[in-house]
């Protein structure tokens, strides 16, 4: 087994990173406390605008920039930020102690960066796996205690394999028929046995934070670009495909995979910056946040792409079914995500002219797709309104978006969102560009060879929009 060297003692780590007693109070109260307690001079709106222009003209790609905090690699996640992106805006647009919000926090990159910069980071998401990732990344833990539990889980799981019949019985009881069908299709019998053996031991961990940490390591051996210990070979880029004659994949035993992953993640716990920052991620809909108005100092977020271009649930259900969720419920949940393609019974907003024109062009070719895009821009209208509501006057929302192609037409998401912001009196003060390294970010790739086309080039970019809440 691998041994870890800690240069931070249990006490020093826990003392420096202990959450304050606000933990169990209402978020709105915490927000107010932080705004008051920072006690620092506010940055003026003029300064913010000048600052923004300089920041947006920088190279926002951050390719090959070293990852400063191993927590960012706890678990794969499609289209996550390079940590340097939120960090740049956090350091330049807020003071220590101020509140940074990500209302669609995904893998929690903004939150980790906010708290390691000594800010209060608050994240919301509706995806159960995103919530687990965000929670684990923003919870300070003592590496030695986690390691002890990880070792116990691995040893006990290995030992329990000697009583295979017992494990098989547990496997039979655990899932409803639809979920079991899904599992039988995507996991070999042997892998199922090993995974359930691990889970049974993880469930015995008493400390809920350590338990979640180990659940996340468990999930991380399933949800990877190459499908981890499942039979899928391409969870990252496209619709997952099961291994067949044409493809081969090296069998990976789940328990040693888990051990390696847990140890790697535990090593990253010592990267924790013992600063004053606090982070929290919880369930919440970006269209209707449980926050007071004018309570937030900076928003940094990236919404899903239009038209379900990145289908989070498609990959996430591979581990969520093991973590207690039923496959049918997950399918229903998927249709509630921003950018989903379910449009019946949907509440649409009135949209401004360019946005409406793009929708109409797509609708002329494909009526259903027109509705899907209308749904997306309606959702984003409500998200922008909500971000405007919770921001303090003179403060900024950084929104990172990419375009989608529907029926060969560019959705021009950047221009449309800027137009929608304008219509809400929430103007876009500037747009920066970032070139994507799509392979690394687990982004969907085009199967057609259109490397020269203008649209394909735009698909390799993201736009960094800065919306300004007017005084
Ligand atoms: C592009 S990802 C965010 C990635 C994030 N920036 C990171 O670095 O990991 C978009 C996220 O929006 C979430 N989402 C979708 N609909 C939502 C809603 N109505 N409210 C909150 N989050 C939502 C998805 O679950 C997904 O995690």
mmCIF file with all atom_site columns, N, CA and C in Angstrom, residues 420-467:
data_model
loop_
_atom_site.group_PDB
_atom_site.id
_atom_site.type_symbol
_atom_site.label_atom_id
_atom_site.label_alt_id
_atom_site.label_comp_id
_atom_site.label_asym_id
_atom_site.label_entity_id
_atom_site.label_seq_id
_atom_site.pdbx_PDB_ins_code
_atom_site.Cartn_x
_atom_site.Cartn_y
_atom_site.Cartn_z
_atom_site.occupancy
_atom_site.B_iso_or_equiv
_atom_site.pdbx_formal_charge
_atom_site.auth_seq_id
_atom_site.auth_comp_id
_atom_site.auth_asym_id
_atom_site.auth_atom_id
_atom_site.pdbx_PDB_model_num
ATOM 1   N N  . UNK A 1 420 ? -29.886 39.693 -24.552 1.00 0.00 ? 420 UNK A N  1
ATOM 2   C CA . UNK A 1 420 ? -30.890 39.474 -23.491 1.00 0.00 ? 420 UNK A CA 1
ATOM 3   C C  . UNK A 1 420 ? -30.521 40.312 -22.258 1.00 0.00 ? 420 UNK A C  1
ATOM 4   N N  . UNK A 1 421 ? -29.230 40.320 -21.906 1.00 0.00 ? 421 UNK A N  1
ATOM 5   C CA . UNK A 1 421 ? -28.768 41.134 -20.766 1.00 0.00 ? 421 UNK A CA 1
ATOM 6   C C  . UNK A 1 421 ? -29.143 42.594 -20.965 1.00 0.00 ? 421 UNK A C  1
ATOM 7   N N  . UNK A 1 422 ? -28.858 43.084 -22.156 1.00 0.00 ? 422 UNK A N  1
ATOM 8   C CA . UNK A 1 422 ? -29.176 44.480 -22.494 1.00 0.00 ? 422 UNK A CA 1
ATOM 9   C C  . UNK A 1 422 ? -30.672 44.742 -22.276 1.00 0.00 ? 422 UNK A C  1
ATOM 10  N N  . UNK A 1 423 ? -31.521 43.797 -22.722 1.00 0.00 ? 423 UNK A N  1
ATOM 11  C CA . UNK A 1 423 ? -32.969 43.995 -22.616 1.00 0.00 ? 423 UNK A CA 1
ATOM 12  C C  . UNK A 1 423 ? -33.430 43.994 -21.153 1.00 0.00 ? 423 UNK A C  1
ATOM 13  N N  . UNK A 1 424 ? -32.598 43.450 -20.273 1.00 0.00 ? 424 UNK A N  1
ATOM 14  C CA . UNK A 1 424 ? -32.949 43.405 -18.845 1.00 0.00 ? 424 UNK A CA 1
ATOM 15  C C  . UNK A 1 424 ? -32.302 44.550 -18.061 1.00 0.00 ? 424 UNK A C  1
ATOM 16  N N  . UNK A 1 425 ? -31.630 45.450 -18.789 1.00 0.00 ? 425 UNK A N  1
ATOM 17  C CA . UNK A 1 425 ? -30.883 46.527 -18.130 1.00 0.00 ? 425 UNK A CA 1
ATOM 18  C C  . UNK A 1 425 ? -29.732 45.955 -17.299 1.00 0.00 ? 425 UNK A C  1
ATOM 19  N N  . UNK A 1 426 ? -29.160 44.881 -17.814 1.00 0.00 ? 426 UNK A N  1
ATOM 20  C CA . UNK A 1 426 ? -28.030 44.187 -17.193 1.00 0.00 ? 426 UNK A CA 1
ATOM 21  C C  . UNK A 1 426 ? -26.978 44.058 -18.301 1.00 0.00 ? 426 UNK A C  1
ATOM 22  N N  . UNK A 1 427 ? -26.352 45.190 -18.665 1.00 0.00 ? 427 UNK A N  1
ATOM 23  C CA . UNK A 1 427 ? -25.569 45.209 -19.899 1.00 0.00 ? 427 UNK A CA 1
ATOM 24  C C  . UNK A 1 427 ? -24.304 44.356 -19.840 1.00 0.00 ? 427 UNK A C  1
ATOM 25  N N  . UNK A 1 428 ? -23.926 43.864 -21.004 1.00 0.00 ? 428 UNK A N  1
ATOM 26  C CA . UNK A 1 428 ? -22.675 43.128 -21.132 1.00 0.00 ? 428 UNK A CA 1
ATOM 27  C C  . UNK A 1 428 ? -21.567 44.156 -21.383 1.00 0.00 ? 428 UNK A C  1
ATOM 28  N N  . UNK A 1 429 ? -20.685 44.311 -20.396 1.00 0.00 ? 429 UNK A N  1
ATOM 29  C CA . UNK A 1 429 ? -19.678 45.377 -20.471 1.00 0.00 ? 429 UNK A CA 1
ATOM 30  C C  . UNK A 1 429 ? -18.475 44.972 -21.303 1.00 0.00 ? 429 UNK A C  1
ATOM 31  N N  . UNK A 1 430 ? -18.397 43.720 -21.704 1.00 0.00 ? 430 UNK A N  1
ATOM 32  C CA . UNK A 1 430 ? -17.271 43.285 -22.522 1.00 0.00 ? 430 UNK A CA 1
ATOM 33  C C  . UNK A 1 430 ? -17.329 41.787 -22.736 1.00 0.00 ? 430 UNK A C  1
ATOM 34  N N  . UNK A 1 431 ? -16.681 41.350 -23.839 1.00 0.00 ? 431 UNK A N  1
ATOM 35  C CA . UNK A 1 431 ? -16.642 39.911 -24.117 1.00 0.00 ? 431 UNK A CA 1
ATOM 36  C C  . UNK A 1 431 ? -15.189 39.511 -24.388 1.00 0.00 ? 431 UNK A C  1
ATOM 37  N N  . UNK A 1 432 ? -14.703 38.522 -23.665 1.00 0.00 ? 432 UNK A N  1
ATOM 38  C CA . UNK A 1 432 ? -13.367 37.980 -23.916 1.00 0.00 ? 432 UNK A CA 1
ATOM 39  C C  . UNK A 1 432 ? -13.501 36.656 -24.660 1.00 0.00 ? 432 UNK A C  1
ATOM 40  N N  . UNK A 1 433 ? -12.401 36.209 -25.220 1.00 0.00 ? 433 UNK A N  1
ATOM 41  C CA . UNK A 1 433 ? -12.414 34.967 -25.998 1.00 0.00 ? 433 UNK A CA 1
ATOM 42  C C  . UNK A 1 433 ? -11.490 33.952 -25.367 1.00 0.00 ? 433 UNK A C  1
ATOM 43  N N  . UNK A 1 434 ? -11.878 32.703 -25.425 1.00 0.00 ? 434 UNK A N  1
ATOM 44  C CA . UNK A 1 434 ? -10.905 31.678 -25.033 1.00 0.00 ? 434 UNK A CA 1
ATOM 45  C C  . UNK A 1 434 ? -10.976 30.504 -26.002 1.00 0.00 ? 434 UNK A C  1
ATOM 46  N N  . UNK A 1 435 ? -9.798  30.061 -26.435 1.00 0.00 ? 435 UNK A N  1
ATOM 47  C CA . UNK A 1 435 ? -9.746  28.915 -27.344 1.00 0.00 ? 435 UNK A CA 1
ATOM 48  C C  . UNK A 1 435 ? -9.785  27.652 -26.503 1.00 0.00 ? 435 UNK A C  1
ATOM 49  N N  . UNK A 1 436 ? -10.544 26.681 -26.989 1.00 0.00 ? 436 UNK A N  1
ATOM 50  C CA . UNK A 1 436 ? -10.742 25.470 -26.189 1.00 0.00 ? 436 UNK A CA 1
ATOM 51  C C  . UNK A 1 436 ? -9.749  24.389 -26.540 1.00 0.00 ? 436 UNK A C  1
ATOM 52  N N  . UNK A 1 437 ? -9.387  23.657 -25.501 1.00 0.00 ? 437 UNK A N  1
ATOM 53  C CA . UNK A 1 437 ? -8.681  22.409 -25.729 1.00 0.00 ? 437 UNK A CA 1
ATOM 54  C C  . UNK A 1 437 ? -9.753  21.348 -25.497 1.00 0.00 ? 437 UNK A C  1
ATOM 55  N N  . UNK A 1 438 ? -10.529 21.066 -26.542 1.00 0.00 ? 438 UNK A N  1
ATOM 56  C CA . UNK A 1 438 ? -11.742 20.280 -26.357 1.00 0.00 ? 438 UNK A CA 1
ATOM 57  C C  . UNK A 1 438 ? -11.449 18.881 -25.849 1.00 0.00 ? 438 UNK A C  1
ATOM 58  N N  . UNK A 1 439 ? -10.312 18.326 -26.249 1.00 0.00 ? 439 UNK A N  1
ATOM 59  C CA . UNK A 1 439 ? -9.996  16.979 -25.821 1.00 0.00 ? 439 UNK A CA 1
ATOM 60  C C  . UNK A 1 439 ? -9.874  16.905 -24.310 1.00 0.00 ? 439 UNK A C  1
ATOM 61  N N  . UNK A 1 440 ? -9.181  17.903 -23.768 1.00 0.00 ? 440 UNK A N  1
ATOM 62  C CA . UNK A 1 440 ? -8.930  17.874 -22.326 1.00 0.00 ? 440 UNK A CA 1
ATOM 63  C C  . UNK A 1 440 ? -10.181 18.170 -21.526 1.00 0.00 ? 440 UNK A C  1
ATOM 64  N N  . UNK A 1 441 ? -11.096 18.979 -22.113 1.00 0.00 ? 441 UNK A N  1
ATOM 65  C CA . UNK A 1 441 ? -12.230 19.408 -21.297 1.00 0.00 ? 441 UNK A CA 1
ATOM 66  C C  . UNK A 1 441 ? -13.417 18.459 -21.395 1.00 0.00 ? 441 UNK A C  1
ATOM 67  N N  . UNK A 1 442 ? -13.228 17.288 -21.976 1.00 0.00 ? 442 UNK A N  1
ATOM 68  C CA . UNK A 1 442 ? -14.338 16.343 -22.147 1.00 0.00 ? 442 UNK A CA 1
ATOM 69  C C  . UNK A 1 442 ? -15.498 17.031 -22.862 1.00 0.00 ? 442 UNK A C  1
ATOM 70  N N  . UNK A 1 443 ? -15.220 17.613 -24.008 1.00 0.00 ? 443 UNK A N  1
ATOM 71  C CA . UNK A 1 443 ? -16.264 18.282 -24.766 1.00 0.00 ? 443 UNK A CA 1
ATOM 72  C C  . UNK A 1 443 ? -16.723 17.366 -25.896 1.00 0.00 ? 443 UNK A C  1
ATOM 73  N N  . UNK A 1 444 ? -17.971 17.562 -26.370 1.00 0.00 ? 444 UNK A N  1
ATOM 74  C CA . UNK A 1 444 ? -18.397 16.759 -27.510 1.00 0.00 ? 444 UNK A CA 1
ATOM 75  C C  . UNK A 1 444 ? -17.627 17.207 -28.752 1.00 0.00 ? 444 UNK A C  1
ATOM 76  N N  . UNK A 1 445 ? -17.224 16.273 -29.580 1.00 0.00 ? 445 UNK A N  1
ATOM 77  C CA . UNK A 1 445 ? -16.512 16.647 -30.805 1.00 0.00 ? 445 UNK A CA 1
ATOM 78  C C  . UNK A 1 445 ? -17.401 16.374 -32.005 1.00 0.00 ? 445 UNK A C  1
ATOM 79  N N  . UNK A 1 446 ? -17.160 17.113 -33.059 1.00 0.00 ? 446 UNK A N  1
ATOM 80  C CA . UNK A 1 446 ? -17.931 16.914 -34.277 1.00 0.00 ? 446 UNK A CA 1
ATOM 81  C C  . UNK A 1 446 ? -17.402 15.675 -34.981 1.00 0.00 ? 446 UNK A C  1
ATOM 82  N N  . UNK A 1 447 ? -18.303 14.876 -35.536 1.00 0.00 ? 447 UNK A N  1
ATOM 83  C CA . UNK A 1 447 ? -17.856 13.697 -36.262 1.00 0.00 ? 447 UNK A CA 1
ATOM 84  C C  . UNK A 1 447 ? -17.612 14.056 -37.728 1.00 0.00 ? 447 UNK A C  1
ATOM 85  N N  . UNK A 1 448 ? -18.197 15.183 -38.153 1.00 0.00 ? 448 UNK A N  1
ATOM 86  C CA . UNK A 1 448 ? -18.029 15.575 -39.558 1.00 0.00 ? 448 UNK A CA 1
ATOM 87  C C  . UNK A 1 448 ? -16.737 16.360 -39.707 1.00 0.00 ? 448 UNK A C  1
ATOM 88  N N  . UNK A 1 449 ? -16.101 16.197 -40.861 1.00 0.00 ? 449 UNK A N  1
ATOM 89  C CA . UNK A 1 449 ? -14.872 16.950 -41.071 1.00 0.00 ? 449 UNK A CA 1
ATOM 90  C C  . UNK A 1 449 ? -15.214 18.306 -41.674 1.00 0.00 ? 449 UNK A C  1
ATOM 91  N N  . UNK A 1 450 ? -15.290 19.302 -40.791 1.00 0.00 ? 450 UNK A N  1
ATOM 92  C CA . UNK A 1 450 ? -15.618 20.636 -41.284 1.00 0.00 ? 450 UNK A CA 1
ATOM 93  C C  . UNK A 1 450 ? -14.615 21.622 -40.707 1.00 0.00 ? 450 UNK A C  1
ATOM 94  N N  . UNK A 1 451 ? -13.359 21.126 -40.663 1.00 0.00 ? 451 UNK A N  1
ATOM 95  C CA . UNK A 1 451 ? -12.348 21.901 -39.940 1.00 0.00 ? 451 UNK A CA 1
ATOM 96  C C  . UNK A 1 451 ? -12.236 23.327 -40.461 1.00 0.00 ? 451 UNK A C  1
ATOM 97  N N  . UNK A 1 452 ? -12.546 23.519 -41.743 1.00 0.00 ? 452 UNK A N  1
ATOM 98  C CA . UNK A 1 452 ? -12.349 24.854 -42.314 1.00 0.00 ? 452 UNK A CA 1
ATOM 99  C C  . UNK A 1 452 ? -13.524 25.783 -42.043 1.00 0.00 ? 452 UNK A C  1
ATOM 100 N N  . UNK A 1 453 ? -14.661 25.207 -41.745 1.00 0.00 ? 453 UNK A N  1
ATOM 101 C CA . UNK A 1 453 ? -15.853 26.050 -41.710 1.00 0.00 ? 453 UNK A CA 1
ATOM 102 C C  . UNK A 1 453 ? -15.793 27.039 -40.547 1.00 0.00 ? 453 UNK A C  1
ATOM 103 N N  . UNK A 1 454 ? -16.415 28.187 -40.801 1.00 0.00 ? 454 UNK A N  1
ATOM 104 C CA . UNK A 1 454 ? -16.432 29.238 -39.791 1.00 0.00 ? 454 UNK A CA 1
ATOM 105 C C  . UNK A 1 454 ? -17.091 28.747 -38.507 1.00 0.00 ? 454 UNK A C  1
ATOM 106 N N  . UNK A 1 455 ? -18.189 27.993 -38.717 1.00 0.00 ? 455 UNK A N  1
ATOM 107 C CA . UNK A 1 455 ? -18.929 27.517 -37.544 1.00 0.00 ? 455 UNK A CA 1
ATOM 108 C C  . UNK A 1 455 ? -18.051 26.600 -36.714 1.00 0.00 ? 455 UNK A C  1
ATOM 109 N N  . UNK A 1 456 ? -17.368 25.676 -37.386 1.00 0.00 ? 456 UNK A N  1
ATOM 110 C CA . UNK A 1 456 ? -16.531 24.733 -36.635 1.00 0.00 ? 456 UNK A CA 1
ATOM 111 C C  . UNK A 1 456 ? -15.478 25.502 -35.826 1.00 0.00 ? 456 UNK A C  1
ATOM 112 N N  . UNK A 1 457 ? -14.952 26.558 -36.417 1.00 0.00 ? 457 UNK A N  1
ATOM 113 C CA . UNK A 1 457 ? -13.970 27.365 -35.686 1.00 0.00 ? 457 UNK A CA 1
ATOM 114 C C  . UNK A 1 457 ? -14.590 28.000 -34.460 1.00 0.00 ? 457 UNK A C  1
ATOM 115 N N  . UNK A 1 458 ? -15.815 28.501 -34.615 1.00 0.00 ? 458 UNK A N  1
ATOM 116 C CA . UNK A 1 458 ? -16.469 29.111 -33.451 1.00 0.00 ? 458 UNK A CA 1
ATOM 117 C C  . UNK A 1 458 ? -16.727 28.078 -32.354 1.00 0.00 ? 458 UNK A C  1
ATOM 118 N N  . UNK A 1 459 ? -16.963 26.824 -32.775 1.00 0.00 ? 459 UNK A N  1
ATOM 119 C CA . UNK A 1 459 ? -17.230 25.782 -31.781 1.00 0.00 ? 459 UNK A CA 1
ATOM 120 C C  . UNK A 1 459 ? -15.989 25.480 -30.941 1.00 0.00 ? 459 UNK A C  1
ATOM 121 N N  . UNK A 1 460 ? -14.830 25.924 -31.408 1.00 0.00 ? 460 UNK A N  1
ATOM 122 C CA . UNK A 1 460 ? -13.616 25.691 -30.629 1.00 0.00 ? 460 UNK A CA 1
ATOM 123 C C  . UNK A 1 460 ? -13.277 26.875 -29.736 1.00 0.00 ? 460 UNK A C  1
ATOM 124 N N  . UNK A 1 461 ? -14.265 27.738 -29.568 1.00 0.00 ? 461 UNK A N  1
ATOM 125 C CA . UNK A 1 461 ? -14.051 28.901 -28.712 1.00 0.00 ? 461 UNK A CA 1
ATOM 126 C C  . UNK A 1 461 ? -15.122 28.978 -27.647 1.00 0.00 ? 461 UNK A C  1
ATOM 127 N N  . UNK A 1 462 ? -14.774 29.636 -26.581 1.00 0.00 ? 462 UNK A N  1
ATOM 128 C CA . UNK A 1 462 ? -15.804 30.038 -25.623 1.00 0.00 ? 462 UNK A CA 1
ATOM 129 C C  . UNK A 1 462 ? -15.721 31.545 -25.467 1.00 0.00 ? 462 UNK A C  1
ATOM 130 N N  . UNK A 1 463 ? -16.815 32.110 -25.045 1.00 0.00 ? 463 UNK A N  1
ATOM 131 C CA . UNK A 1 463 ? -16.892 33.554 -24.906 1.00 0.00 ? 463 UNK A CA 1
ATOM 132 C C  . UNK A 1 463 ? -17.068 33.868 -23.417 1.00 0.00 ? 463 UNK A C  1
ATOM 133 N N  . UNK A 1 464 ? -16.312 34.843 -22.966 1.00 0.00 ? 464 UNK A N  1
ATOM 134 C CA . UNK A 1 464 ? -16.355 35.206 -21.550 1.00 0.00 ? 464 UNK A CA 1
ATOM 135 C C  . UNK A 1 464 ? -17.080 36.547 -21.457 1.00 0.00 ? 464 UNK A C  1
ATOM 136 N N  . UNK A 1 465 ? -18.352 36.484 -21.060 1.00 0.00 ? 465 UNK A N  1
ATOM 137 C CA . UNK A 1 465 ? -19.181 37.690 -21.030 1.00 0.00 ? 465 UNK A CA 1
ATOM 138 C C  . UNK A 1 465 ? -19.170 38.294 -19.623 1.00 0.00 ? 465 UNK A C  1
ATOM 139 N N  . UNK A 1 466 ? -19.035 39.605 -19.563 1.00 0.00 ? 466 UNK A N  1
ATOM 140 C CA . UNK A 1 466 ? -19.053 40.263 -18.247 1.00 0.00 ? 466 UNK A CA 1
ATOM 141 C C  . UNK A 1 466 ? -20.279 41.169 -18.173 1.00 0.00 ? 466 UNK A C  1
ATOM 142 N N  . UNK A 1 467 ? -21.258 40.760 -17.369 1.00 0.00 ? 467 UNK A N  1
ATOM 143 C CA . UNK A 1 467 ? -22.481 41.567 -17.195 1.00 0.00 ? 467 UNK A CA 1
ATOM 144 C C  . UNK A 1 467 ? -22.308 42.454 -15.972 1.00 0.00 ? 467 UNK A C  1
#
